[in-house]
Backbone as a ProteinNet text record, in pm:
[ID]
protein_1_A
[PRIMARY]
MSTFLAHDGTKLFYRDWGTGQPIVFSHAWPASADEWDPQMFFFANRGFRAIAFDRRGHGRSEQTWDGNDIDTYADDLAALLETLDLNNTILVGHSTGGGEVARYVGRHGLSRLAKIVFLASVTPGMLKSDTNPDGWPLETFDGFREGLLKNRSQTYQDAALTFYSYDQPGVEVSKGTQDKYWYQAMQGSLKAHYDCVAAFSEPDFTEDLKKITVPTLVMHSEDDEGVPYHFTGARSAKLIKNAQLKTYKGLSHGMAETHPDLINADLLAFFQS
[TERTIARY]
854.7	733.8	632.9	501.3	392.1	371.9	377.7	341.6	260.4	187.2	101.6	138.1	107.4	115.7	-22.6	16.9	-91.9	-121.1	-219.9	-248.5	-122.5	-52.7	52.6	190.4	182	306.7	382.5	329	375.2	371.7	473.1	476.8	421.5	330.2	268.9	285.5	304.9	315.9	179.2	160.8	23.5	53.4	-22.7	-38.6	-148.2	-160.5	-274	-286.5	-354.4	-354	-491.3	-492.9	-612.4	-694.1	-797.7	-888.8	-1029.8	-1109.5	-1259.9	-1293.5	-1414.8	-1451.9	-1348.6	-1331.3	-1212.9	-1246.2	-1159.2	-1182.7	-1033.4	-1060.8	-952.2	-942.4	-840	-826	-740.8	-792.6	-721	-680.2	-553.8	-490.7	-498.4	-470.4	-466.2	-338.2	-337.1	-214.6	-154.5	-15.6	92	120.2	39.2	68.9	81.8	75.1	82.1	-2.9	9.8	-84.7	-73.2	51.3	73.8	-19.3	-78.5	-183.5	-294.3	-306.8	-406.7	-388	-275.4	-224.6	-338.2	-394.8	-484.2	-618.3	-649.1	-791.7	-738.3	-629	-593.2	-572	-506.3	-469.6	-596.8	-691.6	-827.2	-908.1	-924.3	-1011	-966.3	-835.1	-788.4	-790.5	-800.9	-829.8	-975.6	-1057	-1208.5	-1268.3	-1200	-1244.6	-1252.8	-1187.8	-1201.7	-1050.6	-1042.2	-923.8	-888.5	-783.4	-759.9	-650.8	-670.8	-579.4	-557	-433.3	-410	-291.9	-275.1	-170.3	-119.1	-5.6	70.1	28.8	-35.5	-66	75.6	58	185	238.8	380.8	460.8	448.6	370.8	375.3	431.2	483.3	540.5	638.9	610.5	692.4	684.4	571.1	522	626.5	637.1	707.1	675.6	780.8	767.5	768.2	655.7	631.6	631.9	666.9	668	522.9	460.2	320.8	236.9	103.2	11.3	-42.1	2.1	-32.6	-167.5	-278.1	-395.1	-511.2	-624.2	-737.7	-783	-790.1	-844.8	-741.6	-606.8	-513.8	-515.8	-518.4	-545.7	-652.1	-764.9	-890.1	-854.7	-791.1	-751.3	-657.6	-568.5	-477.6	-549.9	-651.6	-743.5	-796.2	-858.8	-913.6	-807.7	-686.7	-584.9	-556.2	-567.4	-557.5	-674.5	-790.8	-899.1	-906.7	-870.3	-872.2	-742.6	-644.9	-524.2	-551.6	-616.6	-648.4	-777.6	-841.9	-986.1	-1066.5	-1082.1	-1160.3	-1305.7	-1404.3	-1545	-1609.6	-1730.4	-1803.9	-1704.7	-1651.4	-1543.8	-1599.1	-1545.5	-1578.2	-1469.4	-1485.2	-1386.3	-1389.6	-1278.8	-1278.1	-1177.4	-1222.4	-1130.5	-1127.6	-1011.5	-989.8	-923.9	-989.7	-924.7	-922.3	-804.2	-782.8	-823.5	-803.4	-848.3	-995.7	-1066.9	-1221.3	-1251.1	-1170.7	-1192	-1149.8	-1045.9	-990.5	-1111.9	-1176.5	-1291	-1411.4	-1446.7	-1549.5	-1520.9	-1404.3	-1383.1	-1353.9	-1334.5	-1322.2	-1471.8	-1555.9	-1712.1	-1737.3	-1710.1	-1741.8	-1666.9	-1562.8	-1503.2	-1515.3	-1527.2	-1523.5	-1662.3	-1726.2	-1876.7	-1889.5	-1984.9	-2004.9	-2001	-1961.9	-1982.5	-1905.6	-1778.1	-1690	-1729.4	-1806.4	-1835.6	-1954.5	-1944.6	-2057.6	-2084.8	-1990.4	-2021.8	-1892.1	-1931.2	-1823.2	-1841.7	-1710.6	-1708.8	-1617.5	-1693.2	-1591.6	-1558.7	-1437.9	-1395.3	-1314.4	-1376.8	-1312.4	-1261.6	-1346.8	-1318.8	-1320.3	-1231.3	-1222.3	-1371.1	-1452.5	-1563.8	-1655.5	-1755	-1749.1	-1659.4	-1590.1	-1489.7	-1440.2	-1309.7	-1261.3	-1242.8	-1248.9	-1195.3	-1339	-1321.6	-1434.3	-1464.6	-1601.9	-1659.3	-1813.7	-1885	-2016.8	-2100.2	-2078.5	-2146.5	-2081.3	-1980.4	-1915.6	-1855.6	-1935.4	-1890.8	-1825.1	-1823.9	-1768.7	-1626.1	-1596.8	-1473.9	-1355.4	-1236.3	-1115	-1062.7	-1011.2	-974.2	-848.4	-825.8	-713.9	-577.6	-559.8	-432.3	-410.5	-511.3	-474.2	-386.2	-434.6	-365.3	-242.8	-227.8	-105.3	20.4	-60.3	34.5	90.1	6.4	74	186.5	157.8	257.9	397.9	362.8	496.2	572.2	499	561.7	639.7	574	661.6	796.3	785.3	918	996.2	967.8	1050.8	1124.9	1053.4	1107.9	998.9	989.1	881.1	892.7	993	1016	933.3	954.3	895.6	750.3	711.9	571.4	504	548	490.5	474.9	577.2	581.5	467	456.3	346.1	216.7	195.2	81.7	29.4	110.6	64.9	-5	17	-48.4	-199.7	-226.9	-376.2	-438.1	-364.6	-404.4	-465.4	-382.8	-440.4	-496	-518.3	-564.5	-474	-338.7	-247.8	-215.3	-271.2	-268.3	-386.9	-463.2	-592.9	-569.9	-604.8	-608.6	-659.8	-593.2	-623.2	-626.9	-571.6	-547.8	-418.4	-411.9	-288.7	-218.6	-81.8	1.3	85.9	89.4	158.9	279.5	412.8	503.1	542.2	491.3	514.4	415.9	294.1	199.5	258.1	308.1	373.7	501.3	567.5	680.1	641.4	540.4	488.6	435.6	361.1	302.7	433.9	530	642.8	716.3	729.8	823.9	741.6	623.5	549	565.6	538	548	685.6	785.2	922.2	971.7	896.6	906.6	869.7	771.1	711.8	780.8	743.7	808.2	766.4	853.2	802.1	719.2	751.1	684.4	532.9	523.2	392.3	302.8	357	292	248.1	342.7	307	192.3	187.5	78.9	-59.6	-29.5	-152.7	-226.5	-167.9	-241.5	-366.3	-337	-445.2	-542.2	-484.2	-570.8	-675.1	-626.9	-731.3	-812	-764.2	-834.3	-913	-897.8	-957.7	-1076.2	-1086.5	-1196.5	-1319.7	-1435.4	-1570.9	-1617	-1641.1	-1700.3	-1842.8	-1922.9	-2067.5	-2122.2	-2101.9	-2147.1	-2109.4	-1986.2	-1930.9	-2015.8	-2053.7	-2116.3	-2263.2	-2310.9	-2453.5	-2489	-2370.2	-2383.1	-2353.9	-2330.8	-2330.8	-2468.1	-2479	-2605.1	-2597.8	-2476.6	-2431.9	-2443.6	-2462.3	-2477.1	-2343.8	-2363.1	-2240.6	-2255.4	-2143.7	-2131.5	-2042	-2080.6	-2008.6	-1970.2	-1836.4	-1780	-1717.3	-1737.4	-1664.6	-1671.5	-1560.4	-1572.4	-1619.2	-1700.1	-1745.2	-1631.4	-1526	-1434.9	-1274.4	-1309.3	-1199.8	-1134.1	-1011.1	-938.5	-898.9	-836	-788.8	-879.3	-1000.6	-1106	-1235.4	-1272.6	-1397.1	-1524.2	-1575.8	-1705.2	-1826.2	-1817.9	-1958.8	-1967.5	-1839.6	-1856.4	-1807.2	-1779.2	-1738.6	-1835.9	-1809.2	-1899.9	-2042.7	-2082.6	-2213	-2287.2	-2212.8	-2263.6	-2263.3	-2153.1	-2154.5	-2262.5	-2314.5	-2415.2	-2552.9	-2556.9	-2676.6	-2687.5	-2575	-2565.8	-2566	-2524	-2513.2	-2660.1	-2708.8	-2847.9	-2831.4	-2938	-2947	-2817.4	-2735.8	-2615.8	-2653	-2556.4	-2569.8	-2453.3	-2489	-2410.8	-2365.9	-2246.1	-2197.5	-2097.5	-2132.8	-2050.2	-1993.6	-1881.9	-1830.9	-1781.8	-1775.5	-1730.6	-1588.6	-1514.4	-1387.1	-1285.2	-1304.1	-1196.2	-1121.2	-1017.6	-922.7	-967.7	-888.2	-883.9	-820.9	-725.9	-665.8	-729.4	-873.5	-937.3	-917.2	-901.4	-895.7	-759.5	-659.4	-531.8	-543.5	-591.5	-593.7	-697.2	-807.2	-929.3	-972	-862.2	-897.8	-1014.4	-1019.4	-1134.3	-1266.7	-1283.2	-1416.6	-1443	-1354.6	-1361	-1379.5	-1288.3	-1319.2	-1446.3	-1491.9	-1627.9	-1738.3	-1730.1	-1832	-1828.6	-1700.6	-1685	-1745.5	-1682.6	-1730.2	-1892.7	-1950.2	-2103.6	-2163.8	-2110.8	-2148.8	-2135.5	-2004.7	-1969.7	-2068.9	-2094.1	-2199.3	-2332.4	-2363.2	-2530.1	-2569.9
893.3	816.1	810.2	826.8	821.9	689.2	650.4	520.7	535.1	406.2	383.8	245.9	224.9	104.7	26.2	-103.9	-215.9	-244.5	-326.5	-352.8	-445.1	-500.5	-597.7	-515.6	-375.4	-309.2	-302.5	-372.4	-375.7	-240	-172.9	-53.2	-70.1	10.6	4.7	139.8	147.1	262.3	311.1	441.6	496.1	629.6	653.5	795.4	851.8	975.8	1059.7	1194	1200.5	1323.5	1387.6	1528	1606.1	1612.7	1680	1703.2	1684.7	1652.4	1626.2	1489.3	1430.5	1302.5	1201.2	1124	1021.5	903.4	884	744.5	658.9	545.7	455.4	341.4	322.3	238.3	105.1	-12.2	-143.1	-204.4	-251.6	-287.5	-436.4	-481.5	-616.8	-683	-829	-899.4	-883.5	-883	-870.3	-703	-618.1	-467.5	-403.4	-269	-177.8	-57.7	34.8	157.5	224.1	197.9	259.8	234.1	108.8	80.2	181.7	273.3	357.3	498.5	511.9	643.5	730.9	642.3	742.1	763.2	696.6	724.1	828.5	816.2	900.8	1059.5	1065.8	1194.5	1260.4	1185.9	1225.1	1265.1	1197.2	1230	1349.2	1329.4	1437.6	1590.1	1571.8	1707.9	1750.8	1672.7	1697.3	1703.7	1751.6	1762	1632.5	1544.6	1420	1396.7	1336.6	1285.8	1154.6	1130.7	994.5	932.9	815	739.4	602.3	556.6	410.6	365.2	246.8	194.3	55.7	36.7	-87.4	-204.5	-316	-417.6	-479.5	-523.1	-579.2	-677.2	-668.8	-755.6	-715.3	-616.6	-557.7	-416.5	-382.8	-252.5	-204.7	-81.8	-17.1	-51.5	-142.4	-189.1	-292.4	-301.2	-407	-541.1	-625.4	-760.8	-846.1	-885.1	-960.1	-1098.4	-1207.5	-1344.3	-1389	-1353.6	-1408.5	-1286.4	-1333.8	-1217	-1192.3	-1283.8	-1259.9	-1332.9	-1305.6	-1349.8	-1263.8	-1302	-1196.9	-1136.6	-1201.6	-1126.7	-1024.7	-1070.7	-954.7	-838.9	-874.1	-760.2	-668.2	-723.9	-641.4	-561.1	-618	-561	-442.1	-460.1	-338	-225.4	-255.2	-159	-85.8	-153.5	-88.1	9.5	-57.1	29.9	164.1	165.3	279.4	382.9	342.2	412.9	467.4	380.6	447.8	532.3	519.1	607.8	749.3	748.6	867.6	919.5	848.6	887.3	915.7	830.8	855.8	808.8	895.1	868.4	915.8	865.6	883.5	855.3	743.3	686.7	610.1	613.5	532.6	443.9	303.3	207.5	153.1	136.2	93.5	-34.5	-140.2	-259.6	-345.8	-360.2	-416.2	-548.4	-639.5	-793.3	-839.1	-860.4	-897.1	-794.5	-671.7	-563.2	-555.4	-617.8	-629.8	-746.6	-841.1	-934.4	-880.7	-775.8	-704.1	-634.5	-562.6	-464.9	-541.6	-662.1	-729.5	-788.6	-834.1	-892.9	-784.3	-659.1	-557.9	-524.6	-523.5	-517.1	-625	-748.7	-858.8	-852	-802	-796.1	-653.7	-541.9	-408.2	-329.6	-385.6	-318.7	-193.3	-112.6	-6	123.5	153.4	271.6	377.5	359.3	451.7	483.1	399.5	383.8	448.1	524.3	582.7	494.1	442.6	371	266.5	156	77.9	35.3	18.7	-30.8	-155.3	-247.7	-367.6	-364	-364.9	-342.8	-475	-548.6	-677.8	-744	-755.5	-825.1	-983.9	-1024.5	-1180.1	-1226.3	-1142.2	-1182.7	-1230.9	-1334.8	-1386.6	-1509.1	-1540.5	-1657.9	-1688	-1736	-1792.8	-1938.4	-2004	-2140.4	-2243.5	-2332.8	-2425.1	-2494.8	-2512	-2569.6	-2608.9	-2672	-2717	-2592.8	-2480.4	-2361.2	-2255.7	-2297.4	-2223.3	-2322	-2387.9	-2497.2	-2451.1	-2341.8	-2278.1	-2232.8	-2201.4	-2152.1	-2237.5	-2185	-2250	-2354.1	-2476	-2561.4	-2517.6	-2591.9	-2554.8	-2578.2	-2658.5	-2682	-2573	-2480.7	-2360.8	-2269.8	-2265.5	-2169.5	-2220.8	-2352.9	-2437.6	-2384.6	-2369.7	-2337.9	-2205.1	-2111.1	-1980.4	-1997.9	-2072.7	-2082.5	-2144.1	-2246.9	-2310.4	-2207.8	-2126.4	-2034.7	-1951.8	-1884.3	-1791.5	-1856.1	-1969.2	-2039.5	-2059	-2094.5	-2134	-2013.9	-1898.1	-1780.8	-1667.9	-1607.4	-1516.2	-1384.6	-1357.6	-1247.2	-1272.2	-1403.3	-1453.7	-1458.5	-1512.1	-1526.7	-1395	-1286.8	-1163.4	-1109.7	-1131.7	-1089.2	-1172.6	-1299.5	-1381.6	-1330.8	-1314.7	-1264.4	-1139.1	-1033.7	-910.8	-932.5	-1029.1	-1052.5	-1087.5	-1170.4	-1191.6	-1084.7	-1025.9	-905.6	-780.7	-773	-666.5	-715.5	-847.8	-914.9	-873.6	-867	-851.7	-973.7	-1081.7	-1207.5	-1234.1	-1122	-1142.6	-1078.2	-1125.6	-1057.2	-930.7	-836.5	-699.6	-600.8	-639.9	-573	-483.9	-364.4	-298.2	-306.9	-352	-370.4	-249.1	-220.5	-109.4	-162.9	-162	-199.2	-104.8	-10.6	82	12.2	-9.3	-63.3	-209.4	-296.1	-410.6	-409.9	-310.1	-289.6	-235.4	-136.6	-92.7	-211.1	-303	-415.9	-501.7	-526.2	-604.6	-535.8	-408.2	-346.1	-338.6	-324.6	-325	-450	-560.5	-710.5	-722.4	-686.6	-721	-650.4	-515.9	-461.1	-535.8	-622.9	-706.2	-820.6	-900.6	-1026.7	-1134.9	-1232.3	-1367.8	-1434.8	-1413.3	-1497	-1435.5	-1287	-1252.9	-1261	-1262.8	-1297.3	-1443.4	-1540.2	-1681.7	-1703.2	-1640.8	-1659.7	-1599.9	-1473.7	-1399.8	-1472	-1567.9	-1660.1	-1712	-1776.3	-1846.3	-1745.5	-1611.5	-1534.8	-1474.5	-1469.5	-1415.2	-1541.5	-1646	-1750.3	-1845.8	-1859.4	-1972.3	-1907	-1784.4	-1741.1	-1751.3	-1759.9	-1742.1	-1608.8	-1519.4	-1381.1	-1365	-1479.6	-1462.4	-1397.5	-1436.1	-1374.7	-1227.5	-1197.2	-1056.8	-951.6	-1017	-940.7	-907.7	-1015.7	-990.1	-890	-865.6	-754.1	-617.3	-593.5	-463.9	-415.7	-289.5	-215	-74.3	-29.5	106	83.6	205.3	194.7	140.4	30.3	-48.1	-51.7	-35.6	-53.8	-174.8	-265.6	-371.5	-350.8	-323.3	-297.5	-419.2	-475.9	-584.4	-612.1	-639.7	-675.3	-823.2	-834.7	-976.6	-1051.9	-990.6	-1050.2	-1056.2	-1045.3	-1041.9	-1164.2	-1189.7	-1321.5	-1349.3	-1255.2	-1290.6	-1322.6	-1263.5	-1296.4	-1290.3	-1417.7	-1440.4	-1371.8	-1293.7	-1229.8	-1336.6	-1434.7	-1521.1	-1577.8	-1602.2	-1660.9	-1561.5	-1434.1	-1331.6	-1204.8	-1128.4	-1003.9	-1035.1	-1133	-1162	-1226.5	-1288.5	-1349.1	-1234.4	-1144.4	-1042.7	-957	-920.9	-820.6	-873.3	-1017.1	-1074.2	-1090.2	-1104.8	-1101.6	-981.7	-862.3	-727.6	-690.7	-632.8	-577.8	-451.1	-431.1	-319.4	-266.5	-363.8	-330.1	-296.2	-189.4	-157.5	-233.1	-285.1	-365	-284.6	-261.5	-186.9	-305.2	-353.3	-443	-366.5	-448.2	-381.6	-502.8	-467.4	-583.5	-536.6	-643.9	-629.2	-569.1	-538.8	-471.9	-590.8	-558.4	-647.8	-648.5	-729	-714.5	-587.7	-538.2	-404.3	-295.2	-299.1	-192.1	-43	-39.5	95.4	168.5	92	136.4	169.9	57.6	73.7	157.6	199.9	264.3	367.6	447	527.9	634.1	688.4	787.1	733	616.1	547.2	503.2	432.5	378.7	508	628	727.8	792.1	814.9	883.4	792.3	663.6	571.4	577.1	575.9	596.3	735.4	840.6	982.7	987	929.7	923.1	853.8	747.9	673.5	759.5	805.8	882.2	995.1	1067.1	1201.2	1158.8	1045.1	1000.3	1003.3
-270.4	-301.2	-188.6	-218.8	-124.1	-95.6	30.1	87.4	202.5	211.9	344.3	401.4	533.7	592.7	587.9	550.8	566.1	711.3	752.2	881.7	949.1	856.2	913.8	903.9	875.5	861.6	736.1	618.9	487.8	431.5	380.3	297.7	158.5	125.6	9	-80	-194.8	-276.9	-329.9	-327.1	-399	-451.3	-545.3	-633.8	-599.2	-574.6	-527.5	-600	-709.7	-781.3	-801.8	-798.5	-794.5	-679.2	-664.2	-556.1	-596.6	-504.6	-540.8	-474.4	-532.3	-493.5	-530.5	-438.8	-460.1	-546.3	-640.4	-718.4	-679.2	-638.4	-602.5	-713.6	-778	-913.8	-837.7	-868.4	-829	-960.1	-965	-1108.8	-1114.6	-1239.3	-1267.6	-1233.1	-1258.5	-1245.2	-1371.3	-1383.8	-1287	-1286	-1314.7	-1337.2	-1199.5	-1229	-1111.8	-1128	-1051.3	-1055.4	-1187.5	-1250.9	-1378.9	-1499.6	-1477	-1588	-1582	-1479.2	-1467.4	-1520.2	-1564.4	-1629.1	-1697	-1830	-1890.4	-1812.1	-1703.3	-1637.7	-1529.5	-1453.5	-1346.8	-1385.6	-1515.1	-1551.9	-1612.2	-1687.5	-1713.2	-1595.6	-1498	-1406.3	-1297.5	-1278.1	-1187.2	-1270.3	-1396.2	-1465	-1481	-1416.7	-1421.8	-1295.8	-1184	-1050.1	-976.2	-996.8	-901.9	-843.9	-736.3	-686.1	-709.6	-795.3	-841.1	-785.9	-729.4	-637.3	-679	-693.4	-743.4	-656.7	-608.8	-542.4	-605.1	-574.1	-611.7	-502	-568.9	-447.8	-416	-296	-227.9	-322	-339.6	-424.2	-564.9	-594.6	-717.8	-724	-842.3	-878.8	-771.8	-699.9	-602.9	-453.1	-438.6	-296.5	-248.7	-111.9	-52	-100.7	-105.6	-156.6	-49.8	6.9	128.5	76.7	147.3	116.4	147.6	251.4	297.5	255.6	273.9	257.7	105.4	10.8	-117.3	-159.7	-86.7	-98.5	-112	-145	-183.6	-60	59.6	188.5	214.3	218.2	260	163.8	34.8	-73.3	-25	7.4	35.2	160.2	259.2	396	352.7	256.2	210	166.6	67	10.9	144.6	227.6	334.6	401.1	428.8	511.3	430.4	286.8	207.4	242.3	220.4	255.9	390.6	493.5	622.8	650.3	592.8	603.8	529.4	419.2	365.2	403.1	493.5	524.8	418.8	334.7	206.1	219.9	192.3	204.1	70.6	56.6	-74.1	-190.7	-177.9	-254	-384.1	-496.9	-620.7	-623.2	-622.2	-646	-777.4	-833.6	-985.8	-977.5	-1012.2	-999.1	-1132	-1205.8	-1322	-1290.7	-1356.4	-1354.8	-1215.3	-1174.4	-1018.1	-933.7	-971	-892	-867.9	-960.4	-929	-829.8	-823.9	-704.3	-561.7	-559.2	-472.4	-404.4	-502.4	-464.6	-404.3	-464.6	-409.9	-277.6	-254.7	-118.2	-17.6	-65.5	18.8	75.2	-12.1	26.5	132.2	103.3	175.9	307.4	327.7	461.4	530.3	457.3	525.2	506.2	410	405.2	295	304.1	198.1	256.2	392.5	443.3	394.1	330.5	265	125.1	53.7	-83.5	-119.8	-248.4	-330.3	-450	-527.9	-641.1	-662.2	-744.5	-786.8	-930.3	-985.8	-1115.4	-1121.1	-1194.8	-1219.5	-1369.8	-1396.5	-1535.1	-1582.5	-1664	-1718.6	-1583.4	-1481.8	-1364.7	-1349.8	-1257	-1256.7	-1172.4	-1138.8	-1054.5	-1135	-1095.9	-966.5	-940.3	-1050.8	-1037.8	-1168.3	-1170.4	-1283.3	-1289.2	-1202.5	-1174.2	-1215.7	-1303.2	-1337.3	-1212.8	-1183.2	-1076.1	-1115.8	-1016.4	-1039.9	-1063	-1004.2	-1007.5	-1119.9	-1180.5	-1284	-1386.4	-1464.4	-1548	-1651.7	-1712.8	-1818.5	-1794.8	-1649.8	-1628.1	-1681.1	-1645	-1674.5	-1575.8	-1615.8	-1522.3	-1460.5	-1330.6	-1248.1	-1331.6	-1426.7	-1515.2	-1587.5	-1636.8	-1696	-1606.5	-1485	-1394.2	-1335.6	-1332.4	-1317.8	-1426	-1557.4	-1649.4	-1646.2	-1589.7	-1554.2	-1466.9	-1344.8	-1255.8	-1302.4	-1378.6	-1442.2	-1537.6	-1599	-1700.8	-1613.4	-1504.4	-1422.9	-1360.2	-1312.4	-1273.5	-1373.2	-1491.7	-1597.4	-1659.9	-1685.5	-1749.5	-1731.8	-1617.8	-1613.1	-1692.2	-1738.9	-1839.7	-1967.2	-2014.6	-2142.5	-2119.5	-2001.5	-1963.1	-1972.6	-1915.9	-1935.3	-2075.7	-2163.9	-2294.2	-2365.7	-2332.6	-2407.9	-2357.3	-2229.9	-2171.6	-2213.8	-2259.6	-2301.4	-2436.1	-2519.3	-2636.1	-2614.7	-2529.7	-2517.2	-2425.1	-2332.7	-2258	-2351.5	-2433.5	-2534.1	-2663.7	-2686.3	-2801.9	-2923.4	-2894.5	-3006	-3096.8	-3042.2	-3120.3	-3209	-3214	-3302.5	-3430.9	-3554.7	-3682.2	-3673.8	-3751.3	-3753.8	-3639.4	-3541.7	-3425.6	-3426.7	-3421	-3424.6	-3293.8	-3323.4	-3210.6	-3175.8	-3038.2	-2988.6	-2925.1	-2966.7	-2880.3	-2750.9	-2767.1	-2630.4	-2514	-2553.9	-2451.4	-2406.1	-2516.3	-2464.3	-2370.3	-2386.9	-2317.4	-2174.1	-2181.8	-2042.9	-1953.4	-2023.2	-1941.7	-1890.3	-1975.7	-1915.8	-1815.5	-1836.1	-1735.1	-1596.1	-1612.5	-1460.8	-1408.1	-1484.6	-1441.2	-1378	-1456.8	-1412.7	-1277.3	-1239.9	-1116.2	-992.2	-1022.3	-907.9	-864.3	-759.2	-709.3	-775	-804.2	-850.1	-760.4	-628.1	-520.5	-526.6	-522.3	-513.9	-643.4	-752.4	-888.2	-888.6	-841.6	-839.9	-740.5	-618.3	-535.5	-588.3	-656.9	-696.6	-800.2	-871.7	-964.6	-884.7	-783	-703	-652.8	-621.3	-558.2	-657.9	-779.9	-883.8	-956.4	-932.3	-999.2	-921.6	-789.5	-714.6	-621.9	-577.9	-494.7	-563.3	-482	-540.4	-484.8	-560.4	-498.5	-503.9	-519.5	-532.2	-409.5	-290.1	-177.7	-139	-187.4	-188.4	-279.1	-402.9	-496.9	-449.4	-378.1	-345.5	-237.6	-167.6	-48.2	-103.3	-246	-300.2	-317	-275.8	-291.4	-329.8	-348.3	-414.4	-561.9	-636.6	-777.6	-830.3	-932.2	-968.2	-1138.9	-1191.7	-1328.6	-1362.5	-1436.4	-1493.4	-1630.6	-1654.6	-1808	-1852	-1963.2	-2016.1	-2167.6	-2225.2	-2367.2	-2382.7	-2476.6	-2514.1	-2589.7	-2633.8	-2687.7	-2591.5	-2465.3	-2374.2	-2376.6	-2409.3	-2411.5	-2264.3	-2189.3	-2060.3	-1948.5	-1950.4	-1849.9	-1942	-1993.6	-2074.6	-2004.3	-2091.9	-2031.9	-2005.8	-2066.9	-2055.1	-1903.3	-1852.8	-1711.1	-1598.1	-1647.9	-1539.4	-1542	-1636.1	-1633.4	-1646.8	-1726	-1750.7	-1621.1	-1564	-1422.8	-1318	-1314.2	-1206.7	-1217.7	-1324.1	-1351.2	-1310.3	-1305.6	-1248.8	-1106.9	-1047.9	-892.9	-819.9	-886.4	-813.6	-827.9	-725.4	-728.4	-813.9	-905.4	-996.9	-1065.5	-1087.3	-1163.3	-1304.4	-1352.6	-1502.8	-1561.7	-1680.5	-1784.6	-1895.9	-1912.5	-2030.2	-2130.3	-2222.3	-2297.3	-2427.1	-2484	-2596.7	-2695.3	-2806	-2908.1	-2953.2	-2985	-3027.1	-2947.1	-2812.1	-2731.4	-2644.5	-2597.1	-2517.2	-2378.2	-2307.3	-2157.4	-2104	-2184.2	-2152	-2210.6	-2232.5	-2305.9	-2240.5	-2119	-2065	-2093.8	-2155	-2196.9	-2352.2	-2422.5	-2563.7	-2618.7	-2557.8	-2589	-2471.5	-2413.9	-2306.7	-2336.9	-2471.3	-2490.8	-2463.4	-2511.5	-2500.4	-2365	-2302.1	-2167.3	-2054.6	-2082.6	-1987.7	-1990.7	-2134.3	-2127.7	-2071	-2079.5	-2025	-1869	-1827.1	-1677.2	-1612.7	-1692.1	-1639.5	-1654.3	-1743.6	-1751.4	-1636.6	-1599.6	-1472.8	-1337.3	-1326.6	-1212.4	-1202.9	-1306.8	-1306.3	-1296.2	-1309.7	-1310	-1173.3
[MASK]
+++++++++++++++++++++++++++++++++++++++++++++++++++++++++++++++++++++++++++++++++++++++++++++++++++++++++++++++++++++++++++++++++++++++++++++++++++++++++++++++++++++++++++++++++++++++++++++++++++++++++++++++++++++++++++++++++++++++++++++++++++++++++++++++++++++++++++++++++

């Protein structure tokens, strides 16, 4: 397996397919680089270098006890770009990965970047607050943590329903996609996934987003159950200078997996623009 070392020596798994302008994909909680299979295969076959890594404590990466926080995640992303010496890079962050990308910019700047995509991203924040009154209360995220401690396998199976909107009438259910989600989750660490709930829910990414000046695309379904559009994607698009906003109707939080033909075409158009 291909691995790189984070700044604290943690060993992290990554995939590196194709040649050309690099695209680095950051995944959702509690998944792994495998969630990006439809995108990596597509873009590696179209003259891009497609790269995705497993966040620490997720997938095949080392299961650290400490460091499962958004600042360390951003520094791990920086270590990947530095190790592979990537420049003119496109960053694509999904869900928690969007927070990772935003905080990367806040901590490491834009010198290696060409473009950014926030796909169903948790930015600028998920937690209810004075500045985000429509966000979810802390008790919601406490419920996630309680579920992990009680029966994390069942929690992942339940989470897959809202991740892909399989709990909605008329949505065709793919058992294979559900099983893939569960398998990715079970590869990871209980401790890392428990800590990651705070990492994706509690940070405020407002100031990170304001630092972005490279071309940026915000992609979000207005019917996203996992990360509601009205207090995430809609707000992100307003905070990022000259951001493009692409919204969808009737798609799920996991739309890049359930509708890859549509999402890949929109990504390609942005990359080539």
